[in-house]
GROMACS .gro file of C-alpha atoms in nm:
model
  468
    1MET     CA    1   2.969  -1.498   3.285
    2SER     CA    2   2.747  -1.418   2.982
    3LYS     CA    3   2.848  -1.561   2.628
    4LYS     CA    4   2.941  -1.305   2.359
    5LYS     CA    5   2.671  -1.307   2.131
    6PRO     CA    6   2.754  -1.472   1.791
    7LEU     CA    7   2.824  -1.259   1.499
    8PRO     CA    8   2.557  -1.299   1.222
    9LEU     CA    9   2.569  -1.489   0.875
   10LEU     CA   10   2.436  -1.258   0.615
   11GLU     CA   11   2.285  -1.424   0.318
   12ASN     CA   12   2.251  -1.317  -0.056
   13ILE     CA   13   2.461  -0.999  -0.018
   14LEU     CA   14   2.538  -0.777  -0.337
   15ILE     CA   15   2.902  -0.664  -0.361
   16THR     CA   16   2.833  -0.320  -0.466
   17ASP     CA   17   3.215  -0.134  -0.530
   18PHE     CA   18   3.577  -0.145  -0.410
   19ALA     CA   19   3.689   0.066  -0.100
   20ALA     CA   20   4.024   0.170   0.030
   21GLU     CA   21   4.305  -0.068   0.034
   22GLY     CA   22   4.141  -0.277  -0.234
   23LYS     CA   23   3.876  -0.424  -0.008
   24SER     CA   24   3.510  -0.481  -0.152
   25ILE     CA   25   3.219  -0.301  -0.022
   26ALA     CA   26   2.841  -0.409   0.042
   27LYS     CA   27   2.552  -0.278   0.216
   28ALA     CA   28   2.298  -0.484   0.450
   29ASP     CA   29   2.005  -0.264   0.656
   30ASP     CA   30   2.199   0.059   0.563
   31MET     CA   31   2.526  -0.082   0.753
   32VAL     CA   32   2.842  -0.078   0.548
   33ILE     CA   33   3.026  -0.404   0.524
   34PHE     CA   34   3.367  -0.463   0.412
   35THR     CA   35   3.517  -0.772   0.297
   36THR     CA   36   3.788  -0.917   0.066
   37LEU     CA   37   3.832  -1.169  -0.247
   38ALA     CA   38   3.476  -1.051  -0.377
   39VAL     CA   39   3.422  -0.849  -0.698
   40PRO     CA   40   3.139  -0.596  -0.767
   41GLY     CA   41   2.841  -0.788  -0.889
   42ASP     CA   42   2.896  -1.092  -0.678
   43ILE     CA   43   2.637  -1.209  -0.450
   44VAL     CA   44   2.766  -1.376  -0.157
   45ASP     CA   45   2.717  -1.490   0.201
   46LEU     CA   46   2.908  -1.309   0.439
   47GLN     CA   47   3.021  -1.434   0.783
   48ILE     CA   48   3.047  -1.137   1.015
   49THR     CA   49   3.369  -1.130   1.181
   50LYS     CA   50   3.382  -0.766   1.332
   51LYS     CA   51   3.095  -0.536   1.404
   52LYS     CA   52   3.130  -0.168   1.493
   53LYS     CA   53   2.903   0.144   1.544
   54ASN     CA   54   2.914   0.246   1.187
   55PHE     CA   55   3.052  -0.073   0.998
   56MET     CA   56   3.090  -0.455   0.952
   57GLU     CA   57   3.384  -0.654   0.854
   58GLY     CA   58   3.300  -1.017   0.693
   59ARG     CA   59   3.443  -1.289   0.493
   60VAL     CA   60   3.277  -1.462   0.201
   61VAL     CA   61   3.186  -1.804   0.302
   62ASN     CA   62   2.985  -1.883  -0.026
   63ILE     CA   63   2.938  -1.725  -0.349
   64ARG     CA   64   2.581  -1.759  -0.475
   65LYS     CA   65   2.615  -1.595  -0.811
   66LYS     CA   66   2.932  -1.474  -0.955
   67SER     CA   67   2.975  -1.132  -1.108
   68GLU     CA   68   2.970  -1.100  -1.473
   69ILE     CA   69   3.292  -0.924  -1.464
   70ARG     CA   70   3.479  -1.169  -1.246
   71ALA     CA   71   3.792  -1.343  -1.363
   72THR     CA   72   3.937  -1.673  -1.296
   73PRO     CA   73   4.248  -1.648  -1.058
   74PHE     CA   74   4.571  -1.813  -1.246
   75CYS     CA   75   4.732  -1.873  -0.942
   76ALA     CA   76   4.726  -2.186  -0.692
   77HIS     CA   77   4.801  -1.971  -0.414
   78PHE     CA   78   4.527  -1.701  -0.460
   79GLY     CA   79   4.364  -1.598  -0.153
   80VAL     CA   80   4.614  -1.743   0.096
   81CYS     CA   81   4.929  -1.565   0.036
   82GLY     CA   82   4.798  -1.223   0.080
   83GLY     CA   83   4.923  -1.084  -0.247
   84CYS     CA   84   4.777  -1.034  -0.591
   85LYS     CA   85   4.431  -0.996  -0.441
   86TRP     CA   86   4.255  -0.874  -0.757
   87GLN     CA   87   4.351  -1.181  -0.960
   88ASN     CA   88   3.993  -1.210  -0.970
   89LEU     CA   89   3.917  -0.913  -1.166
   90PRO     CA   90   4.016  -0.835  -1.543
   91TYR     CA   91   4.305  -0.619  -1.580
   92GLU     CA   92   4.106  -0.357  -1.768
   93LYS     CA   93   3.880  -0.337  -1.480
   94GLN     CA   94   4.149  -0.308  -1.237
   95ILE     CA   95   4.312  -0.021  -1.391
   96ALA     CA   96   3.964   0.136  -1.435
   97TYR     CA   97   3.916   0.093  -1.044
   98LYS     CA   98   4.273   0.246  -1.004
   99GLN     CA   99   4.181   0.550  -1.194
  100GLN     CA  100   3.871   0.605  -0.997
  101GLN     CA  101   4.086   0.565  -0.671
  102VAL     CA  102   4.286   0.858  -0.781
  103ALA     CA  103   4.015   1.085  -0.866
  104ASP     CA  104   3.822   0.979  -0.549
  105ASN     CA  105   4.109   1.076  -0.328
  106LEU     CA  106   4.202   1.397  -0.485
  107THR     CA  107   3.839   1.517  -0.499
  108ARG     CA  108   3.690   1.362  -0.176
  109ILE     CA  109   4.021   1.396   0.071
  110GLY     CA  110   4.184   1.704  -0.097
  111HIS     CA  111   3.881   1.881  -0.241
  112LEU     CA  112   4.100   2.006  -0.500
  113ASP     CA  113   4.037   2.183  -0.814
  114LEU     CA  114   4.160   1.940  -1.086
  115PRO     CA  115   4.226   1.927  -1.447
  116GLU     CA  116   4.089   1.628  -1.632
  117ILE     CA  117   4.315   1.321  -1.515
  118SER     CA  118   4.477   1.150  -1.785
  119PRO     CA  119   4.420   0.797  -1.854
  120ILE     CA  120   4.631   0.543  -1.628
  121ILE     CA  121   4.923   0.415  -1.797
  122GLY     CA  122   4.888   0.035  -1.755
  123SER     CA  123   5.157  -0.235  -1.753
  124GLU     CA  124   5.232  -0.437  -2.057
  125LYS     CA  125   5.334  -0.727  -1.850
  126THR     CA  126   5.086  -0.839  -1.566
  127GLN     CA  127   5.257  -1.144  -1.466
  128PHE     CA  128   5.622  -1.183  -1.420
  129TYR     CA  129   5.696  -0.820  -1.371
  130ARG     CA  130   5.902  -0.794  -1.044
  131ASN     CA  131   6.268  -0.778  -1.026
  132LYS     CA  132   6.286  -0.852  -0.654
  133LEU     CA  133   6.135  -1.112  -0.429
  134GLU     CA  134   6.200  -1.227  -0.074
  135PHE     CA  135   6.111  -1.573   0.054
  136THR     CA  136   6.124  -1.693   0.420
  137PHE     CA  137   6.220  -2.046   0.561
  138SER     CA  138   5.996  -2.167   0.841
  139ASN     CA  139   5.967  -2.503   1.017
  140LYS     CA  140   5.581  -2.389   1.072
  141ARG     CA  141   5.424  -2.433   0.757
  142TRP     CA  142   5.078  -2.308   0.716
  143LEU     CA  143   4.812  -2.550   0.612
  144THR     CA  144   4.500  -2.406   0.433
  145THR     CA  145   4.150  -2.539   0.509
  146GLU     CA  146   4.174  -2.750   0.194
  147ASP     CA  147   4.487  -2.884   0.321
  148MET     CA  148   4.355  -2.993   0.659
  149GLN     CA  149   4.023  -3.120   0.532
  150SER     CA  150   4.218  -3.318   0.244
  151GLY     CA  151   4.341  -3.604   0.522
  152LYS     CA  152   4.687  -3.552   0.369
  153THR     CA  153   4.989  -3.611   0.631
  154TYR     CA  154   5.292  -3.384   0.574
  155PRO     CA  155   5.615  -3.560   0.650
  156THR     CA  156   5.781  -3.239   0.726
  157MET     CA  157   5.631  -2.893   0.828
  158ASN     CA  158   5.935  -2.708   0.663
  159ALA     CA  159   5.833  -2.445   0.403
  160LEU     CA  160   5.989  -2.198   0.190
  161GLY     CA  161   5.756  -1.907   0.073
  162PHE     CA  162   5.562  -1.588   0.197
  163HIS     CA  163   5.461  -1.489   0.524
  164ILE     CA  164   5.065  -1.539   0.603
  165PRO     CA  165   4.933  -1.185   0.662
  166GLY     CA  166   4.883  -1.151   1.047
  167MET     CA  167   5.103  -1.463   1.136
  168PHE     CA  168   5.463  -1.361   1.162
  169ASP     CA  169   5.573  -1.729   1.211
  170LYS     CA  170   5.347  -1.912   0.975
  171VAL     CA  171   5.476  -1.938   0.602
  172LEU     CA  172   5.299  -2.049   0.319
  173ASP     CA  173   5.481  -2.286   0.094
  174ILE     CA  174   5.506  -2.166  -0.247
  175GLU     CA  175   5.528  -2.362  -0.540
  176LYS     CA  176   5.489  -2.136  -0.824
  177CYS     CA  177   5.495  -1.753  -0.804
  178TRP     CA  178   5.390  -1.547  -1.077
  179LEU     CA  179   5.578  -1.198  -0.979
  180GLN     CA  180   5.910  -1.296  -1.107
  181ASP     CA  181   6.059  -1.460  -1.387
  182ASP     CA  182   6.041  -1.838  -1.362
  183ILE     CA  183   6.393  -1.841  -1.280
  184SER     CA  184   6.307  -1.730  -0.949
  185ASN     CA  185   6.074  -2.032  -0.915
  186GLN     CA  186   6.342  -2.286  -1.022
  187ILE     CA  187   6.604  -2.147  -0.770
  188ARG     CA  188   6.362  -2.143  -0.478
  189ASN     CA  189   6.237  -2.494  -0.524
  190PHE     CA  190   6.599  -2.612  -0.586
  191ILE     CA  191   6.718  -2.481  -0.253
  192LYS     CA  192   6.416  -2.607  -0.075
  193HIS     CA  193   6.444  -2.968  -0.218
  194TYR     CA  194   6.811  -2.938  -0.154
  195ALA     CA  195   6.759  -2.848   0.210
  196LEU     CA  196   6.488  -3.100   0.271
  197GLU     CA  197   6.740  -3.388   0.128
  198HIS     CA  198   7.025  -3.266   0.338
  199GLU     CA  199   6.808  -3.219   0.664
  200LEU     CA  200   6.915  -2.837   0.694
  201PRO     CA  201   6.719  -2.684   0.986
  202PHE     CA  202   6.444  -2.430   0.856
  203PHE     CA  203   6.437  -2.138   1.074
  204ASP     CA  204   6.189  -2.134   1.378
  205LEU     CA  205   6.089  -1.776   1.393
  206ARG     CA  206   5.918  -1.782   1.752
  207SER     CA  207   6.211  -1.974   1.921
  208GLN     CA  208   6.488  -1.810   1.709
  209GLU     CA  209   6.661  -2.152   1.607
  210GLY     CA  210   6.746  -2.289   1.262
  211PHE     CA  211   7.006  -2.257   0.993
  212LEU     CA  212   6.838  -2.160   0.673
  213ARG     CA  213   6.649  -1.812   0.723
  214ASN     CA  214   6.590  -1.624   0.391
  215ILE     CA  215   6.643  -1.604   0.019
  216ILE     CA  216   6.617  -1.289  -0.183
  217ILE     CA  217   6.624  -1.299  -0.574
  218ARG     CA  218   6.669  -0.985  -0.785
  219ASN     CA  219   6.721  -0.955  -1.154
  220SER     CA  220   6.720  -0.698  -1.412
  221THR     CA  221   6.623  -0.604  -1.780
  222THR     CA  222   7.005  -0.666  -1.875
  223GLY     CA  223   6.979  -0.997  -1.799
  224GLU     CA  224   7.165  -1.031  -1.490
  225LEU     CA  225   7.054  -1.220  -1.161
  226MET     CA  226   7.136  -1.178  -0.809
  227LEU     CA  227   7.056  -1.437  -0.521
  228ILE     CA  228   7.118  -1.354  -0.141
  229VAL     CA  229   7.115  -1.645   0.097
  230VAL     CA  230   7.078  -1.553   0.439
  231PHE     CA  231   7.186  -1.813   0.732
  232TYR     CA  232   7.114  -1.765   1.086
  233HIS     CA  233   7.454  -1.866   1.184
  234GLU     CA  234   7.761  -1.998   1.046
  235ASP     CA  235   7.822  -2.348   0.938
  236LYS     CA  236   8.119  -2.326   0.698
  237THR     CA  237   8.069  -2.690   0.574
  238GLU     CA  238   7.693  -2.691   0.525
  239ARG     CA  239   7.690  -2.327   0.397
  240GLU     CA  240   7.964  -2.396   0.124
  241ALA     CA  241   7.801  -2.712   0.020
  242LEU     CA  242   7.468  -2.537  -0.036
  243LEU     CA  243   7.622  -2.249  -0.228
  244ASN     CA  244   7.838  -2.462  -0.438
  245ALA     CA  245   7.522  -2.681  -0.520
  246ILE     CA  246   7.313  -2.361  -0.622
  247ALA     CA  247   7.633  -2.196  -0.841
  248GLU     CA  248   7.688  -2.534  -1.011
  249LYS     CA  249   7.312  -2.558  -1.098
  250PHE     CA  250   7.251  -2.208  -1.205
  251PRO     CA  251   7.548  -2.073  -1.367
  252GLN     CA  252   7.347  -1.757  -1.491
  253ILE     CA  253   7.366  -1.627  -1.136
  254THR     CA  254   7.598  -1.348  -1.180
  255SER     CA  255   7.595  -1.208  -0.802
  256LEU     CA  256   7.594  -1.501  -0.536
  257ILE     CA  257   7.598  -1.345  -0.198
  258TYR     CA  258   7.550  -1.450   0.153
  259ILE     CA  259   7.435  -1.302   0.510
  260ILE     CA  260   7.477  -1.450   0.849
  261ASN     CA  261   7.205  -1.270   1.052
  262GLY     CA  262   7.187  -1.379   1.389
  263LYS     CA  263   6.966  -1.102   1.536
  264ALA     CA  264   6.576  -1.112   1.602
  265ASN     CA  265   6.443  -0.958   1.262
  266ASP     CA  266   6.511  -1.018   0.895
  267SER     CA  267   6.620  -0.679   0.813
  268ILE     CA  268   6.976  -0.686   0.620
  269THR     CA  269   7.049  -0.309   0.596
  270ASP     CA  270   7.272  -0.351   0.913
  271GLN     CA  271   7.428  -0.688   0.815
  272GLU     CA  272   7.766  -0.755   0.628
  273THR     CA  273   7.703  -0.908   0.261
  274ILE     CA  274   7.959  -1.138   0.149
  275VAL     CA  275   7.994  -1.234  -0.203
  276PHE     CA  276   8.056  -1.597  -0.255
  277LYS     CA  277   8.068  -1.598  -0.647
  278GLY     CA  278   8.029  -1.340  -0.907
  279ASN     CA  279   7.981  -0.965  -0.835
  280ASP     CA  280   7.871  -0.771  -0.560
  281HIS     CA  281   7.585  -0.597  -0.784
  282ILE     CA  282   7.391  -0.629  -1.096
  283TYR     CA  283   7.291  -0.327  -1.335
  284GLU     CA  284   6.960  -0.194  -1.443
  285GLN     CA  285   6.964   0.001  -1.782
  286MET     CA  286   6.711   0.273  -1.826
  287GLU     CA  287   6.776   0.461  -2.188
  288ASP     CA  288   7.150   0.517  -2.170
  289LEU     CA  289   7.189   0.488  -1.817
  290ARG     CA  290   7.296   0.216  -1.604
  291PHE     CA  291   7.195   0.183  -1.230
  292LYS     CA  292   7.412  -0.015  -1.010
  293ILE     CA  293   7.210  -0.238  -0.745
  294GLY     CA  294   7.365  -0.404  -0.448
  295PRO     CA  295   7.195  -0.648  -0.231
  296LYS     CA  296   7.072  -0.345   0.000
  297SER     CA  297   6.986  -0.118  -0.296
  298PHE     CA  298   6.630   0.021  -0.363
  299TYR     CA  299   6.493   0.021  -0.686
  300GLN     CA  300   6.166   0.046  -0.839
  301THR     CA  301   6.028  -0.322  -0.852
  302ASN     CA  302   5.880  -0.316  -1.164
  303SER     CA  303   6.157  -0.201  -1.390
  304GLU     CA  304   5.955  -0.133  -1.721
  305GLN     CA  305   5.680   0.056  -1.554
  306ALA     CA  306   5.944   0.268  -1.350
  307TYR     CA  307   6.069   0.373  -1.697
  308LYS     CA  308   5.735   0.513  -1.787
  309LEU     CA  309   5.685   0.674  -1.412
  310TYR     CA  310   6.010   0.846  -1.448
  311SER     CA  311   5.945   0.952  -1.806
  312VAL     CA  312   5.615   1.118  -1.705
  313VAL     CA  313   5.812   1.277  -1.419
  314ARG     CA  314   6.087   1.413  -1.681
  315ASP     CA  315   5.789   1.551  -1.920
  316PHE     CA  316   5.616   1.719  -1.634
  317ALA     CA  317   5.924   1.900  -1.495
  318GLU     CA  318   5.999   2.056  -1.852
  319LEU     CA  319   6.357   2.113  -1.783
  320HIS     CA  320   6.546   2.314  -2.035
  321GLY     CA  321   6.899   2.308  -1.877
  322GLU     CA  322   6.899   2.606  -1.674
  323GLU     CA  323   6.719   2.485  -1.376
  324LEU     CA  324   6.828   2.394  -1.026
  325VAL     CA  325   6.626   2.086  -0.910
  326TYR     CA  326   6.554   1.964  -0.570
  327ASP     CA  327   6.490   1.571  -0.576
  328LEU     CA  328   6.317   1.499  -0.246
  329TYR     CA  329   6.323   1.135  -0.103
  330THR     CA  330   6.574   1.064  -0.405
  331GLY     CA  331   6.661   0.689  -0.292
  332THR     CA  332   6.945   0.586  -0.497
  333GLY     CA  333   6.912   0.885  -0.707
  334THR     CA  334   6.730   0.753  -1.008
  335ILE     CA  335   6.496   1.023  -1.077
  336ALA     CA  336   6.781   1.265  -1.018
  337ASN     CA  337   7.000   1.105  -1.243
  338PHE     CA  338   6.738   1.048  -1.507
  339VAL     CA  339   6.669   1.423  -1.533
  340ALA     CA  340   7.031   1.555  -1.464
  341LYS     CA  341   7.122   1.598  -1.839
  342LYS     CA  342   6.830   1.844  -1.877
  343ALA     CA  343   6.910   2.026  -1.579
  344LYS     CA  344   7.208   2.263  -1.451
  345LYS     CA  345   7.211   2.103  -1.118
  346VAL     CA  346   7.012   1.856  -0.935
  347ILE     CA  347   7.037   1.808  -0.558
  348GLY     CA  348   6.893   1.489  -0.390
  349ILE     CA  349   6.822   1.437  -0.028
  350GLU     CA  350   6.719   1.093   0.112
  351TYR     CA  351   6.702   0.962   0.463
  352VAL     CA  352   6.909   0.622   0.415
  353PRO     CA  353   7.283   0.709   0.403
  354GLU     CA  354   7.342   0.378   0.190
  355ALA     CA  355   7.091   0.473  -0.042
  356ILE     CA  356   7.287   0.820  -0.123
  357GLU     CA  357   7.600   0.635  -0.153
  358ASP     CA  358   7.435   0.434  -0.443
  359ALA     CA  359   7.314   0.749  -0.570
  360LYS     CA  360   7.651   0.915  -0.582
  361ILE     CA  361   7.795   0.563  -0.758
  362ASN     CA  362   7.517   0.608  -1.000
  363SER     CA  363   7.609   0.934  -1.077
  364ALA     CA  364   7.967   0.836  -1.122
  365VAL     CA  365   7.906   0.547  -1.345
  366ASN     CA  366   7.697   0.747  -1.591
  367HIS     CA  367   7.960   1.024  -1.593
  368ILE     CA  368   7.701   1.265  -1.437
  369ASP     CA  369   7.876   1.562  -1.270
  370ASN     CA  370   7.596   1.794  -1.175
  371THR     CA  371   7.423   1.628  -0.910
  372LEU     CA  372   7.456   1.653  -0.516
  373PHE     CA  373   7.338   1.424  -0.255
  374PHE     CA  374   7.267   1.474   0.111
  375ALA     CA  375   7.181   1.201   0.374
  376GLY     CA  376   6.932   1.264   0.665
  377ASP     CA  377   6.580   1.320   0.776
  378MET     CA  378   6.405   1.550   0.500
  379LYS     CA  379   6.269   1.774   0.769
  380ASP     CA  380   6.592   1.837   0.935
  381ILE     CA  381   6.808   1.901   0.620
  382LEU     CA  382   6.535   2.052   0.415
  383ASN     CA  383   6.515   2.386   0.613
  384ARG     CA  384   6.565   2.760   0.510
  385ASP     CA  385   6.936   2.750   0.591
  386PHE     CA  386   6.970   2.500   0.343
  387ILE     CA  387   6.788   2.695   0.070
  388THR     CA  388   6.984   2.997   0.138
  389GLN     CA  389   7.315   2.800   0.104
  390HIS     CA  390   7.216   2.592  -0.196
  391GLY     CA  391   6.974   2.819  -0.386
  392ARG     CA  392   6.617   2.831  -0.451
  393PRO     CA  393   6.480   2.547  -0.666
  394ASP     CA  394   6.318   2.606  -1.008
  395THR     CA  395   6.178   2.279  -0.997
  396ILE     CA  396   6.108   2.049  -0.672
  397ILE     CA  397   6.045   1.684  -0.747
  398THR     CA  398   5.926   1.481  -0.445
  399ASP     CA  399   5.838   1.117  -0.426
  400PRO     CA  400   5.774   1.061  -0.027
  401PRO     CA  401   5.699   0.722   0.132
  402ARG     CA  402   5.333   0.608   0.180
  403ALA     CA  403   5.319   0.847   0.498
  404GLY     CA  404   5.339   1.159   0.268
  405MET     CA  405   5.526   1.458   0.351
  406HIS     CA  406   5.596   1.620   0.711
  407GLN     CA  407   5.430   1.960   0.757
  408ASP     CA  408   5.788   2.105   0.809
  409VAL     CA  409   5.871   1.993   0.473
  410ILE     CA  410   5.565   2.123   0.294
  411ASP     CA  411   5.616   2.446   0.479
  412THR     CA  412   5.995   2.474   0.339
  413ILE     CA  413   5.865   2.401  -0.026
  414LEU     CA  414   5.613   2.682   0.029
  415PHE     CA  415   5.910   2.909   0.146
  416ALA     CA  416   6.130   2.785  -0.138
  417ALA     CA  417   5.862   2.884  -0.391
  418PRO     CA  418   5.965   2.703  -0.707
  419GLN     CA  419   5.801   2.758  -1.020
  420ARG     CA  420   5.705   2.369  -1.069
  421ILE     CA  421   5.633   2.076  -0.832
  422VAL     CA  422   5.636   1.727  -0.968
  423TYR     CA  423   5.480   1.529  -0.669
  424VAL     CA  424   5.484   1.148  -0.713
  425SER     CA  425   5.291   0.914  -0.483
  426CYS     CA  426   5.232   0.565  -0.411
  427ASN     CA  427   4.941   0.672  -0.181
  428PRO     CA  428   4.688   0.912  -0.348
  429ALA     CA  429   4.523   0.948   0.000
  430THR     CA  430   4.826   1.121   0.164
  431GLN     CA  431   4.915   1.303  -0.159
  432ALA     CA  432   4.568   1.438  -0.149
  433ARG     CA  433   4.633   1.561   0.220
  434ASP     CA  434   4.969   1.720   0.108
  435LEU     CA  435   4.824   1.873  -0.234
  436SER     CA  436   4.548   2.066  -0.021
  437LEU     CA  437   4.832   2.258   0.174
  438LEU     CA  438   5.045   2.328  -0.161
  439CYS     CA  439   4.737   2.448  -0.361
  440GLU     CA  440   4.749   2.760  -0.126
  441GLN     CA  441   5.008   2.894  -0.368
  442TYR     CA  442   4.985   2.616  -0.630
  443LYS     CA  443   4.748   2.513  -0.920
  444ILE     CA  444   4.734   2.157  -1.028
  445THR     CA  445   4.771   2.140  -1.412
  446LYS     CA  446   4.837   1.775  -1.478
  447VAL     CA  447   4.732   1.439  -1.298
  448GLN     CA  448   4.886   1.124  -1.448
  449PRO     CA  449   4.816   0.765  -1.272
  450VAL     CA  450   5.065   0.496  -1.326
  451ASP     CA  451   5.011   0.117  -1.247
  452MET     CA  452   5.311  -0.041  -1.109
  453PHE     CA  453   5.171  -0.328  -0.928
  454PRO     CA  454   4.912  -0.532  -1.148
  455HIS     CA  455   4.683  -0.750  -0.964
  456THR     CA  456   4.701  -0.520  -0.626
  457HIS     CA  457   4.520  -0.223  -0.544
  458HIS     CA  458   4.823  -0.018  -0.532
  459VAL     CA  459   4.862   0.271  -0.789
  460GLU     CA  460   5.128   0.569  -0.836
  461ASN     CA  461   5.035   0.885  -0.911
  462VAL     CA  462   5.214   1.202  -1.069
  463VAL     CA  463   5.060   1.536  -1.008
  464LEU     CA  464   5.224   1.873  -1.183
  465LEU     CA  465   5.174   2.191  -0.975
  466ILE     CA  466   5.245   2.537  -1.121
  467LYS     CA  467   5.299   2.848  -0.905
  468LYS     CA  468   4.997   3.072  -0.900
   0.00000   0.00000   0.00000
C-alpha cells in the first residue's frame, strides 16, 4: 500500500489580504492559500494541511517578518481558544477590513447598485463588551503545545473554560477572558477553585458522567448580574453548599439560578430553571425602555452597540406615527418595542415561542399597547392570508439568522410591497443574495455597517430599500 505523499512546507510566503470568515490569504505559484492568525504584510512559513484542486489550506509555523500593521495580542489564550482571532490587528484596521467585507459581498455576490456605503460604526469598548458568556466544565483539559513541551505535570485534568474548536470533549482552561466585565473572571475562578478543593466531579462529555456541567454569566448596563449553574444530576447537599458559597462570596449577583440537565447536549431551552436566590431575571435599559432578560432570553450580546444598531434601524425606518410595521425574526421584540412609539402598530414574528413570550412581557413592562406578536416558522406564518388578515405593512424590518431569508419569505415580502424595507444582517454574504432578489422591485438607498464584535471578523450591516 503506497504511502500518502507528505504535504509541503512553503517558506517566505507573503500574506496579502483577508478572505471570508476572517481567514488570511496568500498565493504561491498562482495557487491560493488560506490560513489563520496571520495579517496582511506578514512573511511566513506555511505547513500545508489541505490541498485541493483550486486552493490549499495551511498553518503558520514560523513568522519570518512581522507586518508593520501587526498588533500584539493582549490575551494569554490568543490563538488557542478560537475566539478574538483578530487581536493581532489594530482595531482601526479591523473595522476597515469589515467595511471592505461588506462592500465586497454586496458587489461581488449581489452585483448590486449601491449608494456610497456609510463609514462603519465602531465599538467604543473593544474589551469587556459582552453581556453573556458560557463556560464548560470538563475532565479533559486541553493541553497546548507549550504546555506539553514545558514538562509541567498537572495534578488534575479538570478545566472550566471554552471548547476547543473542532474538539467537542476538550476544554481550554481559562484564567482571564477579556470579553466580559472582570466580575465574570472572579466568579468563574472562584467556582473552579471551590470545585477542585471539594473534589466535585467535572463533566465527562464522552462518557456523560460527572456533576458540574456549565455556567452562564449575564450582566447588564443597569448593574444587575445573573449566574446560571448547570448540574448533570441532583445532589442536594453538594449543590446547596456550592450555591451558598457563591451567594456569600458574590452578594452582587442579583439572580442566582440552577438547572439540572441530564440529557446528552448542553442546550437549556427545554430545561427547568430554578431560582436559588434573588430574581428570575435581570433588566437591560435602552433609552426609556426596560427589557426583561430571563435565563433563556436572547438579547444582543454587546448592549452598547445594540443601541447604536437599533438607532440606525429606527432612523432608516423614518416612522411618523401612522405606519403599520412588520418586524420579522423579532426575537424578544427588542426592535419592535424600540420603534413602537413612532408607529401606529408593530407586528413581530419569531420562530421561538419563549422569545415571543418575552417580547409580550417587554411590551407590557414598558406600557406599549400597539404591538402584536406571533410565534412560528416565518415561511409558514408570513403568507398572503396573514397579510390579508393583518394588513399590508408600510415598512418591513427584517433581521434574519446567518442563513438569511427563505425564498418563500422573500416572495411574500415582494407581494406585501411595503414602501420601505430595513434589512439587518449578521452575514453580508447571505444578505447580498437576498438583496439581489428584492432589488427587482426595490432600490438600495442606504448602507450602514456596525461592528458588534471587536477582534472577530463578524460584522452587522443595515440596508434601506425603497420601493421603485
